Coordinates of C-alpha atoms in Angstrom, one line a residue:
Chain A
X1 CA 13.8 147.4 -57.6
X2 CA 14.5 143.8 -57.2
X3 CA 11.6 142.0 -55.6
X4 CA 13.9 140.0 -52.8
X5 CA 15.5 144.0 -51.8
X6 CA 11.8 145.0 -51.5
X7 CA 10.8 142.2 -49.2
X8 CA 13.9 142.8 -46.9
X9 CA 13.2 146.5 -47.2
X10 CA 9.4 145.9 -46.2
X11 CA 10.4 143.6 -43.7
X12 CA 12.6 145.8 -41.9
X13 CA 9.8 148.4 -41.8
X14 CA 7.6 145.9 -40.1
X15 CA 10.4 145.1 -37.4
X16 CA 10.8 148.9 -36.8
X17 CA 7.2 149.4 -36.6
X18 CA 6.9 146.8 -34.3
X19 CA 9.7 147.8 -32.0
X20 CA 8.4 151.3 -31.4
X21 CA 5.0 150.4 -30.9
X22 CA 5.8 147.1 -28.9
X23 CA 5.4 149.0 -25.5
X24 CA 1.9 149.4 -25.9
X25 CA 0.9 145.6 -26.1
X26 CA 3.6 144.3 -23.8
X27 CA 4.1 144.1 -20.2
X28 CA 7.0 145.6 -18.2
X29 CA 8.8 142.2 -18.9
X30 CA 8.3 142.0 -22.3
X31 CA 9.7 146.0 -22.7
X32 CA 12.9 145.1 -20.4
X33 CA 13.7 142.2 -22.7
X34 CA 13.2 144.2 -25.7
X35 CA 15.8 146.7 -24.0
X36 CA 17.9 144.0 -23.3
X37 CA 17.8 142.9 -26.8
X38 CA 18.9 146.4 -27.8
X39 CA 21.8 146.2 -25.7
X40 CA 23.1 143.0 -26.7
X41 CA 22.7 143.5 -30.1
X42 CA 24.8 146.7 -30.1
X43 CA 27.5 144.6 -28.5
X44 CA 26.8 141.8 -31.0
X45 CA 27.1 144.1 -33.8
X46 CA 30.8 145.0 -32.7
X47 CA 31.8 141.8 -32.4
X48 CA 30.4 141.4 -35.9
X49 CA 32.8 144.4 -37.2
X50 CA 35.6 142.3 -35.4
X51 CA 34.9 138.3 -36.2
X52 CA 32.2 139.1 -39.6
X53 CA 34.1 141.9 -41.0
X54 CA 37.9 141.7 -40.6
X55 CA 37.8 138.2 -39.7
X56 CA 39.3 137.6 -36.6
X57 CA 37.9 135.6 -33.4
X58 CA 37.4 137.7 -30.2
X59 CA 36.6 136.1 -27.1
X60 CA 36.7 139.4 -25.1
X61 CA 33.8 141.1 -26.0
X62 CA 31.8 140.3 -22.8
X63 CA 34.5 141.7 -20.8
X64 CA 34.3 145.0 -22.8
X65 CA 30.7 145.1 -22.0
X66 CA 31.5 144.6 -18.6
X67 CA 34.6 147.2 -18.5
X68 CA 31.9 149.5 -19.9
X69 CA 29.4 148.2 -17.1
X70 CA 31.7 148.7 -14.5
X71 CA 33.1 152.5 -15.7
X72 CA 29.6 153.8 -16.0
X73 CA 28.4 152.1 -12.6
X74 CA 31.4 153.7 -10.9
X75 CA 31.0 156.8 -12.2
X76 CA 27.6 157.3 -11.9
X77 CA 28.0 156.4 -8.7
X78 CA 30.3 159.0 -7.6
X79 CA 27.9 161.8 -9.4
X80 CA 29.3 162.2 -13.0
X81 CA 26.5 162.5 -14.8
X82 CA 25.6 159.5 -17.0
X83 CA 26.4 161.3 -20.4
X84 CA 30.0 161.7 -19.7
X85 CA 30.6 158.3 -18.1
X86 CA 28.4 156.5 -20.9
X87 CA 31.3 158.6 -23.5
X88 CA 34.2 157.4 -21.3
X89 CA 33.2 153.9 -21.5
X90 CA 33.3 153.9 -25.0
X91 CA 36.6 155.8 -25.2
X92 CA 38.3 153.4 -22.5
X93 CA 37.1 150.1 -24.2
X94 CA 38.7 151.9 -27.6
X95 CA 41.9 152.2 -25.7
X96 CA 41.9 149.2 -24.5
X97 CA 41.1 147.3 -27.4
X98 CA 43.6 148.8 -29.0
X99 CA 46.3 148.2 -26.7
X100 CA 45.1 144.6 -26.7
X101 CA 45.0 144.2 -30.4
X102 CA 48.6 145.7 -30.9
X103 CA 50.2 142.8 -29.9
X104 CA 47.7 140.5 -30.5
X105 CA 47.1 140.9 -33.7
X106 CA 50.9 139.6 -34.3
X107 CA 49.3 136.4 -34.0
X108 CA 45.9 135.5 -36.0
X109 CA 43.1 133.4 -36.3
X110 CA 42.8 130.7 -33.2
X111 CA 46.1 132.6 -31.3
X112 CA 44.4 135.5 -31.1
X113 CA 41.0 133.8 -29.6
X114 CA 43.3 132.4 -27.4
X115 CA 44.5 136.0 -26.1
X116 CA 41.3 137.7 -25.7
X117 CA 40.3 134.5 -23.9
X118 CA 43.2 135.1 -21.7
X119 CA 41.7 138.8 -21.3
X120 CA 38.5 138.0 -20.6
X121 CA 39.6 135.5 -17.6
X122 CA 42.1 138.4 -16.6
X123 CA 39.6 140.9 -16.7
X124 CA 36.7 138.5 -14.5
X125 CA 39.9 137.6 -11.8
X126 CA 40.0 141.5 -11.4
X127 CA 36.5 142.5 -11.2
X128 CA 36.2 139.9 -8.7
X129 CA 39.5 140.4 -6.3
X130 CA 39.9 143.6 -6.5
X131 CA 37.3 144.6 -3.8
X132 CA 38.4 148.3 -2.7
X133 CA 37.1 149.4 -6.6
X134 CA 34.5 146.8 -7.6
X135 CA 33.0 145.7 -4.6
X136 CA 34.1 142.0 -5.5
X137 CA 31.7 139.1 -5.7
X138 CA 28.7 141.3 -4.2
X139 CA 28.7 143.4 -7.3
X140 CA 27.3 147.2 -7.6
X141 CA 23.6 147.7 -6.5
X142 CA 20.9 150.2 -7.5
X143 CA 22.5 151.6 -10.4
X144 CA 20.5 154.9 -11.0
X145 CA 19.0 154.9 -14.2
X146 CA 19.9 158.2 -16.1
X147 CA 18.1 161.6 -16.7
X148 CA 19.0 162.7 -20.5
X149 CA 18.0 166.0 -21.4
X150 CA 15.3 166.5 -19.0
X151 CA 14.2 163.1 -20.0
X152 CA 13.8 160.7 -16.8
X153 CA 14.4 157.4 -18.0
X154 CA 13.4 155.5 -14.6
X155 CA 10.5 153.7 -15.9
X156 CA 11.0 150.8 -18.1
X157 CA 9.5 152.2 -21.3
X158 CA 10.8 155.4 -21.4
X159 CA 14.6 153.4 -21.2
X160 CA 13.6 151.3 -23.8
X161 CA 13.0 154.1 -26.2
X162 CA 16.5 155.2 -25.1
X163 CA 18.1 151.8 -25.6
X164 CA 16.1 151.9 -28.8
X165 CA 17.4 155.2 -30.1
X166 CA 20.9 154.4 -29.3
X167 CA 20.5 150.8 -31.3
X168 CA 19.5 152.8 -34.3
X169 CA 22.2 155.2 -33.7
X170 CA 24.7 152.0 -33.4
X171 CA 23.2 150.3 -36.4
X172 CA 23.6 153.6 -38.7
X173 CA 27.1 154.5 -37.3
X174 CA 28.0 150.7 -38.5
X175 CA 26.2 151.2 -41.5
X176 CA 28.3 154.0 -42.5
X177 CA 31.5 152.9 -41.6
X178 CA 31.0 149.7 -43.7
X179 CA 30.1 152.2 -46.6
X180 CA 33.4 154.6 -46.1
X181 CA 36.4 153.7 -47.4
X182 CA 37.7 152.0 -44.3
X183 CA 34.7 149.7 -44.2
X184 CA 35.7 148.4 -48.0
X185 CA 39.0 147.8 -46.6
X186 CA 38.0 145.8 -43.8
X187 CA 35.7 143.5 -46.4
X188 CA 39.2 143.4 -48.5
X189 CA 41.2 142.5 -45.3
X190 CA 38.8 139.4 -44.6
X191 CA 38.2 138.5 -48.2
X192 CA 42.1 138.5 -49.1
X193 CA 44.7 139.8 -46.7
X194 CA 47.5 139.7 -49.3
X195 CA 45.7 141.3 -52.0
X196 CA 44.6 143.7 -49.6
X197 CA 48.1 144.6 -48.9
X198 CA 49.2 144.4 -51.7
X199 CA 46.8 147.3 -52.8
X200 CA 48.2 149.4 -50.4
X201 CA 45.8 148.5 -47.2
X202 CA 47.9 148.9 -43.9
X203 CA 46.6 145.3 -43.2
X204 CA 47.6 145.7 -39.2
X205 CA 46.2 149.1 -38.8
X206 CA 42.9 148.3 -40.2
X207 CA 42.5 145.0 -38.4
X208 CA 43.4 147.0 -35.4
X209 CA 40.9 149.6 -36.1
X210 CA 38.4 147.1 -36.4
X211 CA 38.9 145.4 -33.5
X212 CA 39.2 148.7 -31.6
X213 CA 35.8 149.9 -32.9
X214 CA 34.0 146.5 -32.1
X215 CA 35.7 146.5 -28.8
X216 CA 34.4 150.1 -28.2
X217 CA 30.9 149.0 -29.4
X218 CA 30.9 146.5 -26.5
X219 CA 32.2 149.1 -24.0
X220 CA 29.0 151.4 -25.1
X221 CA 27.1 148.4 -24.6
X222 CA 28.1 148.0 -21.2
X223 CA 27.2 151.4 -20.7
X224 CA 23.6 150.9 -21.0
X225 CA 23.7 147.7 -19.5
X226 CA 24.5 148.8 -16.3
X227 CA 21.5 151.6 -16.0
X228 CA 19.3 148.7 -17.6
X229 CA 19.3 146.1 -15.3
X230 CA 20.5 147.7 -12.2
X231 CA 22.8 145.5 -10.7
X232 CA 26.2 143.9 -11.9
X233 CA 28.3 141.5 -10.6
X234 CA 31.5 139.8 -12.0
X235 CA 30.2 136.4 -12.7
X236 CA 27.8 138.0 -15.6
X237 CA 31.0 139.2 -17.6
X238 CA 32.7 135.5 -17.2
X239 CA 33.9 133.7 -20.1
X240 CA 30.3 132.1 -21.0
X241 CA 29.2 135.5 -22.1
X242 CA 31.8 136.1 -24.7
X243 CA 31.2 132.7 -25.9
X244 CA 27.4 133.2 -25.9
X245 CA 28.0 136.9 -27.6
X246 CA 30.0 134.8 -30.2
X247 CA 27.4 132.1 -30.6
X248 CA 25.0 135.0 -31.6
X249 CA 26.9 136.3 -34.4
X250 CA 27.8 133.2 -35.6
X251 CA 23.8 132.1 -35.4
X252 CA 22.7 135.0 -36.9
X253 CA 25.0 134.8 -39.7
X254 CA 28.7 136.2 -39.3
X255 CA 29.7 139.2 -41.8
X256 CA 25.9 139.6 -42.7
X257 CA 24.4 143.3 -41.7
X258 CA 21.4 142.2 -40.3
X259 CA 22.9 139.1 -38.4
X260 CA 23.4 139.7 -35.1
X261 CA 20.0 141.4 -34.4
X262 CA 18.9 138.0 -35.3
X263 CA 21.1 136.1 -33.0
X264 CA 20.8 138.2 -30.4
X265 CA 17.0 138.2 -30.3
X266 CA 17.3 134.3 -30.7
X267 CA 19.4 134.0 -27.7
X268 CA 17.1 136.1 -25.6
X269 CA 14.0 135.3 -26.8
X270 CA 14.2 131.7 -27.2
X271 CA 14.6 131.0 -23.3
X272 CA 11.3 132.6 -23.1
X273 CA 9.6 130.7 -25.8
X274 CA 10.8 127.3 -24.7
X275 CA 9.9 128.1 -20.6
X276 CA 7.7 125.2 -21.2
X277 CA 10.3 122.9 -21.3
X278 CA 11.6 123.9 -18.1
X279 CA 15.0 123.1 -16.9
X280 CA 15.7 121.6 -20.3
X281 CA 16.0 124.7 -22.6
X282 CA 20.0 125.2 -22.6
X283 CA 20.2 121.1 -23.7
X284 CA 17.9 121.9 -26.8
X285 CA 19.5 124.9 -27.8
X286 CA 23.0 123.9 -27.7
X287 CA 21.8 120.9 -29.8
X288 CA 20.0 123.6 -32.2
X289 CA 23.3 125.4 -32.5
X290 CA 25.2 122.2 -33.4
X291 CA 22.3 121.4 -36.0
X292 CA 22.2 124.9 -37.7
X293 CA 26.0 124.8 -37.7
X294 CA 25.9 121.4 -39.5
X295 CA 23.3 122.5 -42.1
X296 CA 24.5 125.7 -42.4
X297 CA 27.4 127.6 -41.1
X298 CA 26.4 131.0 -42.2
X299 CA 23.7 130.7 -39.4
X300 CA 19.8 131.8 -39.5
X301 CA 20.5 135.0 -42.3
X302 CA 22.7 132.6 -44.2
X303 CA 19.7 130.5 -44.1
X304 CA 17.3 132.9 -45.2
X305 CA 19.2 134.2 -47.9
X306 CA 19.4 130.4 -49.3
X307 CA 15.9 129.9 -49.1
X308 CA 15.2 133.3 -50.9
X309 CA 18.1 131.7 -53.7
X310 CA 15.9 128.7 -53.8
X311 CA 12.5 129.8 -54.8
X312 CA 13.7 132.3 -57.3
X313 CA 13.2 135.6 -55.6
X314 CA 16.5 136.8 -56.0
X315 CA 19.1 135.9 -58.8
X316 CA 21.2 138.9 -57.5
X317 CA 21.2 136.9 -53.8
X318 CA 24.8 136.4 -54.3
X319 CA 26.0 139.4 -54.6
X320 CA 24.5 140.7 -51.6
X321 CA 25.8 137.9 -49.0
X322 CA 29.3 137.2 -48.1
X323 CA 31.6 135.2 -51.1
X324 CA 30.9 131.8 -51.0
X325 CA 34.5 131.1 -49.9
X326 CA 34.6 130.9 -46.0
X327 CA 37.1 133.6 -45.1
X328 CA 37.7 132.2 -42.1
X329 CA 39.1 128.8 -43.1
X330 CA 42.1 127.3 -41.6
X331 CA 45.4 128.9 -43.4
X332 CA 46.6 125.8 -45.0
Chain B
X1 CA 53.8 122.3 6.7
X2 CA 53.9 121.2 3.2
X3 CA 57.4 120.9 1.9
X4 CA 58.4 122.3 -1.5
X5 CA 58.9 118.6 -3.0
X6 CA 55.4 117.9 -1.9
X7 CA 54.4 120.9 -3.9
X8 CA 56.2 119.6 -6.9
X9 CA 55.3 116.0 -6.9
X10 CA 51.7 116.9 -6.4
X11 CA 52.0 119.8 -9.0
X12 CA 53.3 117.2 -11.5
X13 CA 50.5 115.1 -10.6
X14 CA 47.9 117.2 -11.5
X15 CA 50.2 118.8 -14.6
X16 CA 50.5 115.1 -15.9
X17 CA 46.5 115.1 -16.3
X18 CA 46.8 118.2 -18.3
X19 CA 49.4 116.8 -20.3
X20 CA 47.1 113.9 -21.0
X21 CA 44.0 116.2 -21.9
X22 CA 46.6 119.2 -23.9
X23 CA 48.3 116.2 -26.0
X24 CA 44.7 114.5 -27.2
X25 CA 43.3 118.4 -28.0
X26 CA 47.1 119.0 -30.3
X27 CA 46.8 115.5 -31.9
X28 CA 42.9 116.8 -33.4
X29 CA 44.3 120.2 -34.1
X30 CA 47.4 118.8 -36.3
X31 CA 45.4 116.0 -38.2
X32 CA 42.2 117.6 -38.7
X33 CA 41.9 121.6 -37.4
X34 CA 39.8 120.7 -35.1
X35 CA 40.0 123.5 -32.1
X36 CA 37.9 121.2 -29.5
X37 CA 36.1 123.8 -27.1
X38 CA 34.6 121.1 -25.7
X39 CA 37.9 118.8 -24.3
X40 CA 37.3 119.5 -20.8
X41 CA 33.8 118.2 -21.4
X42 CA 35.0 115.1 -22.4
X43 CA 36.7 114.7 -19.7
X44 CA 34.1 115.6 -17.1
X45 CA 31.6 113.0 -18.7
X46 CA 33.4 109.8 -19.2
X47 CA 33.4 109.6 -15.1
X48 CA 29.4 109.5 -15.2
X49 CA 29.6 106.9 -18.1
X50 CA 31.8 104.8 -15.5
X51 CA 29.1 106.0 -12.3
X52 CA 26.4 104.9 -14.0
X53 CA 28.1 101.3 -15.6
X54 CA 28.8 100.8 -11.6
X55 CA 25.5 101.8 -10.1
X56 CA 22.9 100.8 -13.3
X57 CA 24.7 97.4 -14.4
X58 CA 26.3 96.9 -10.7
X59 CA 29.8 96.3 -12.2
X60 CA 32.9 96.5 -10.4
X61 CA 34.9 99.5 -10.3
X62 CA 37.6 98.5 -12.8
X63 CA 35.1 96.7 -15.0
X64 CA 33.2 99.8 -15.0
X65 CA 36.3 101.6 -16.0
X66 CA 37.0 99.5 -19.2
X67 CA 33.2 100.0 -19.9
X68 CA 33.6 104.0 -19.7
X69 CA 36.4 104.2 -21.9
X70 CA 34.9 101.7 -24.2
X71 CA 31.9 104.2 -24.1
X72 CA 33.9 107.3 -24.3
X73 CA 35.7 105.9 -27.5
X74 CA 32.5 105.7 -28.9
X75 CA 30.4 108.4 -28.4
X76 CA 33.6 111.1 -27.9
X77 CA 35.7 109.3 -30.6
X78 CA 34.1 107.9 -33.6
X79 CA 30.3 109.5 -33.3
X80 CA 32.0 113.0 -32.6
X81 CA 34.3 112.5 -35.6
X82 CA 31.4 111.1 -38.1
X83 CA 28.3 113.0 -36.5
X84 CA 29.8 116.4 -36.0
X85 CA 33.3 116.8 -37.3
X86 CA 32.9 115.6 -40.8
X87 CA 30.1 117.5 -41.9
X88 CA 31.6 120.5 -40.6
X89 CA 35.3 120.2 -41.9
X90 CA 35.0 121.4 -45.0
X91 CA 32.9 125.2 -43.9
X92 CA 36.4 125.7 -42.0
X93 CA 37.6 126.3 -38.5
X94 CA 35.2 128.8 -37.0
X95 CA 31.8 127.1 -37.0
X96 CA 33.4 123.8 -35.8
X97 CA 34.7 126.1 -32.9
X98 CA 30.9 127.1 -32.5
X99 CA 29.5 123.9 -32.8
X100 CA 32.2 122.7 -30.3
X101 CA 31.1 125.4 -27.8
X102 CA 27.2 124.3 -28.0
X103 CA 28.7 120.8 -27.7
X104 CA 30.1 121.6 -24.2
X105 CA 26.7 123.0 -23.4
X106 CA 25.0 120.2 -24.1
X107 CA 27.1 118.0 -22.6
X108 CA 27.5 119.9 -19.2
X109 CA 23.4 120.3 -19.6
X110 CA 22.8 116.6 -20.2
X111 CA 24.6 115.6 -17.2
X112 CA 23.3 118.2 -15.1
X113 CA 19.6 117.1 -16.2
X114 CA 20.3 113.5 -16.2
X115 CA 22.2 112.9 -13.7
X116 CA 22.9 115.3 -11.0
X117 CA 24.3 118.6 -10.2
X118 CA 25.8 117.7 -7.2
X119 CA 29.1 116.6 -6.9
X120 CA 29.7 112.9 -7.3
X121 CA 32.0 110.4 -4.9
X122 CA 34.2 108.7 -7.3
X123 CA 36.0 105.4 -6.4
X124 CA 39.8 105.8 -6.6
X125 CA 42.4 103.3 -8.2
X126 CA 44.2 102.9 -5.4
X127 CA 43.4 103.1 -1.5
X128 CA 44.5 106.6 0.1
X129 CA 47.4 106.4 2.0
X130 CA 51.2 108.1 2.4
X131 CA 54.6 106.8 1.4
X132 CA 57.4 108.3 3.0
X133 CA 60.3 109.3 0.7
X134 CA 63.4 111.0 1.6
X135 CA 61.8 112.4 4.7
X136 CA 58.9 113.6 2.8
X137 CA 55.5 112.3 3.0
X138 CA 53.5 112.1 -0.4
X139 CA 49.8 111.0 -0.8
X140 CA 50.2 107.6 -2.6
X141 CA 47.1 108.6 -4.7
X142 CA 49.2 111.4 -6.4
X143 CA 52.0 109.4 -6.7
X144 CA 49.7 106.5 -8.5
X145 CA 48.5 109.4 -10.7
X146 CA 51.7 110.5 -11.6
X147 CA 52.8 107.2 -12.6
X148 CA 49.7 106.3 -14.9
X149 CA 49.4 109.4 -16.6
X150 CA 53.5 109.6 -17.3
X151 CA 53.0 106.1 -18.5
X152 CA 50.3 106.6 -20.6
X153 CA 52.0 109.5 -22.1
X154 CA 55.3 107.5 -22.5
X155 CA 53.1 104.9 -24.2
X156 CA 51.9 107.0 -26.5
X157 CA 54.9 108.5 -27.3
X158 CA 56.5 105.1 -28.3
X159 CA 53.2 104.3 -30.7
X160 CA 53.7 107.5 -32.1
X161 CA 57.4 107.9 -32.9
X162 CA 57.9 103.6 -33.3
X163 CA 55.3 101.8 -35.1
X164 CA 54.1 102.0 -38.3
X165 CA 50.7 103.2 -37.6
X166 CA 52.1 105.8 -35.3
X167 CA 54.2 107.1 -38.0
X168 CA 51.7 106.8 -40.6
X169 CA 49.8 109.3 -38.1
X170 CA 51.9 111.9 -38.1
X171 CA 52.7 111.9 -41.4
X172 CA 49.0 112.8 -41.7
X173 CA 49.2 115.4 -39.1
X174 CA 52.4 116.9 -40.9
X175 CA 51.4 116.7 -44.2
X176 CA 48.2 115.2 -45.6
X177 CA 48.5 115.8 -49.0
X178 CA 51.7 114.1 -49.3
X179 CA 50.9 111.1 -46.8
X180 CA 47.8 110.8 -49.3
X181 CA 50.2 110.3 -52.3
X182 CA 52.7 107.6 -50.5
X183 CA 49.4 106.0 -49.9
X184 CA 48.3 106.3 -46.3
X185 CA 44.7 106.1 -45.7
X186 CA 44.5 109.8 -44.5
X187 CA 40.9 109.7 -43.3
X188 CA 41.3 106.3 -41.2
X189 CA 44.6 108.1 -39.5
X190 CA 42.2 111.2 -38.8
X191 CA 39.8 109.1 -37.3
X192 CA 42.8 107.3 -35.0
X193 CA 43.8 110.3 -33.6
X194 CA 39.8 111.0 -32.6
X195 CA 39.7 107.5 -30.7
X196 CA 43.3 108.5 -29.3
X197 CA 42.0 111.5 -27.9
X198 CA 38.8 110.0 -26.5
X199 CA 40.7 107.5 -24.4
X200 CA 43.0 110.2 -23.2
X201 CA 40.1 112.2 -22.1
X202 CA 38.9 109.2 -20.3
X203 CA 41.5 107.8 -18.9
X204 CA 42.3 111.6 -17.5
X205 CA 38.9 111.3 -16.3
X206 CA 39.2 108.2 -14.2
X207 CA 42.2 109.4 -12.6
X208 CA 41.1 112.8 -11.8
X209 CA 37.8 112.3 -10.7
X210 CA 38.5 110.5 -7.3
X211 CA 40.1 114.1 -6.5
X212 CA 37.9 116.7 -7.6
X213 CA 34.8 114.3 -7.7
X214 CA 32.7 114.0 -11.4
X215 CA 30.5 117.4 -11.0
X216 CA 28.7 118.5 -14.6
X217 CA 31.3 121.7 -14.3
X218 CA 34.7 120.2 -14.0
X219 CA 35.2 120.6 -17.9
X220 CA 35.2 124.4 -17.4
X221 CA 38.7 124.6 -16.2
X222 CA 40.0 121.9 -17.3
X223 CA 39.5 122.7 -21.3
X224 CA 41.3 126.0 -20.6
X225 CA 43.8 125.0 -19.0
X226 CA 44.4 122.2 -22.0
X227 CA 43.9 124.7 -24.5
X228 CA 46.9 127.0 -22.6
X229 CA 49.2 124.0 -21.9
X230 CA 48.7 122.6 -25.8
X231 CA 49.7 126.6 -26.8
X232 CA 52.4 127.4 -24.5
X233 CA 54.3 123.9 -25.3
X234 CA 53.7 124.4 -28.6
X235 CA 50.2 123.9 -30.3
X236 CA 51.6 121.6 -33.7
X237 CA 54.1 118.8 -31.4
X238 CA 52.8 116.1 -29.0
X239 CA 55.9 116.7 -27.0
X240 CA 55.2 120.6 -26.4
X241 CA 51.8 119.6 -24.9
X242 CA 53.5 117.1 -22.5
X243 CA 55.8 119.8 -21.5
X244 CA 53.1 122.4 -21.1
X245 CA 50.8 120.7 -19.2
X246 CA 53.7 119.6 -16.4
X247 CA 54.9 123.2 -16.7
X248 CA 51.1 124.7 -15.9
X249 CA 50.3 122.0 -13.0
X250 CA 53.7 122.6 -11.4
X251 CA 53.4 126.3 -11.6
X252 CA 49.9 126.2 -10.3
X253 CA 51.0 124.4 -7.2
X254 CA 53.9 126.5 -6.8
X255 CA 52.1 130.1 -7.3
X256 CA 48.8 129.0 -4.9
X257 CA 51.2 128.2 -2.1
X258 CA 53.9 131.2 -2.7
X259 CA 52.4 134.0 -4.5
X260 CA 48.5 134.7 -4.5
X261 CA 45.6 132.1 -4.2
X262 CA 43.4 134.7 -5.6
X263 CA 45.3 135.0 -8.9
X264 CA 46.6 131.8 -9.4
X265 CA 44.4 131.2 -12.2
X266 CA 45.8 134.4 -13.7
X267 CA 49.2 132.9 -13.9
X268 CA 49.2 130.4 -16.9
X269 CA 47.4 133.1 -18.9
X270 CA 50.0 135.5 -18.0
X271 CA 52.5 132.9 -19.5
X272 CA 49.9 132.3 -22.3
X273 CA 50.0 135.9 -23.6
X274 CA 54.0 135.7 -22.8
X275 CA 54.5 132.7 -25.2
X276 CA 51.9 133.8 -27.6
X277 CA 53.7 137.2 -28.3
X278 CA 57.7 136.0 -27.6
X279 CA 57.4 132.8 -29.3
X280 CA 53.9 132.2 -31.2
X281 CA 54.7 128.3 -32.2
X282 CA 54.9 127.7 -28.6
X283 CA 58.1 126.6 -26.7
X284 CA 58.7 123.2 -28.6
X285 CA 56.8 124.0 -31.6
X286 CA 57.9 124.6 -35.5
X287 CA 57.1 127.5 -37.2
X288 CA 54.4 126.1 -39.4
X289 CA 54.5 127.3 -43.0
X290 CA 51.7 128.5 -44.9
X291 CA 50.6 128.5 -48.4
X292 CA 49.4 131.6 -49.9

């Protein structure tokens, strides 16, 4: 085994051990934050599939999280078991993603970004204005945390392990997906759509598939978000949230499998670490993002792999990273 | 009772502002493939330059307005291009998109933290009054706004079409490689479009702030509307962006009055989706030829 590979496996093992042991030495708020991290990472994983692997800019991921959250809040509020609501949220967002992507993927790149941007704003308007269904700007309160297979998830710690388990499940699902012929097709599409088409890959169908699956990850994340936070309102799922998710994926490193984990962690933990700066946190964060993009557009993971290559840990590091050419460059 | 004519004029006045911002936006896209997600903040910020010039340095409003435009040209034109866009162009569109999103956040927070989170009153170009034309009462402000904005757009159009420099810039936008071959200093032309964009944004800022008041959140809707206008009209045509802007202002006003105030912001977006699906190049746009 190459040293770099060994180190990354060791790092992953340490991270998992830390996550499992965390509730033992963290206070309630810390546990809540980690649970939020797990949920957000699922949404970011989905966006990474759309953006990093299928190469489509989506600004709708926040809206899909919102849809998932509202579906679960409304269904469990009506007395339907959580498990069914959870599956429904994922299925519904998959279908909406498919229906949105079908016409939208006729146009690509920046146009898709704008169609999804419009979609996000429309979803927000619907959530805000259709009071009979969503309770408008007042949002939905007191969303119950579920009991699954006899396990009561009411406590922060219990829900944290549930969220972590789900994160593990979705991580595995994506890992499996990316190694399946489908995943290979996604990669081929990103690297060279024309060549992929010439090899018999149905470009539009596969892009659509990646988009719909990515969207359903958002829906599932929303289904976990609602019972975690126990209060949802339309404002949480505005365009800003979608932009934030996009920032997470890129700051972490789009197209790297572990990118979203880092991106979500940075986005959620940095405000806590920078608490001493008081109101200036966003100012500092945004400045850091600008600098990071200028120095290393492949994000934090890209930075790490470059660093690893520099100190000679992996000569084959190049193989693990996405191709050096930027797949998302302008179509000229 | 507001009459249709009043709604049309005030709609066109807002639309002309959108057009200014949208034209700048599409110029940046054409010459350097920069999708500027901070465009709305580029309109929000110059008003604060003007306010600072008036309050801190005690300048008269008109002098302060000139100073504001000057500062905007330097910061939002020159520095933006040199410090943020240039190092990232070679990495493609996406990192730059993210960078401008972060920049918009930065500008918003900077204004909030270092100036004020409250809406600031902003002096208008002319005293507020009313003019009666054809039996309808119009506010002087919206008429002046319309005249100035249309004048600026017409001047820009004339500059791009009639002067040699303008044509060189157009050539750069259409085909940088060939432009370079015929001896145009492409980098300089790109820099000029950034300067022009910052001037347009600053003018829009000075025109719109008396109406909306100067506030750090102003950029959000403005930036969004500018994108929508640019796409509806045609991303690769300055004319298209003008048309898109005017159309949106008009639609917005009429929809708010006759259809639904709650869903007024949905109308431009629906129009956007329809245009993208039916005519992705925009109403006036050309189909972009793509090389393999």
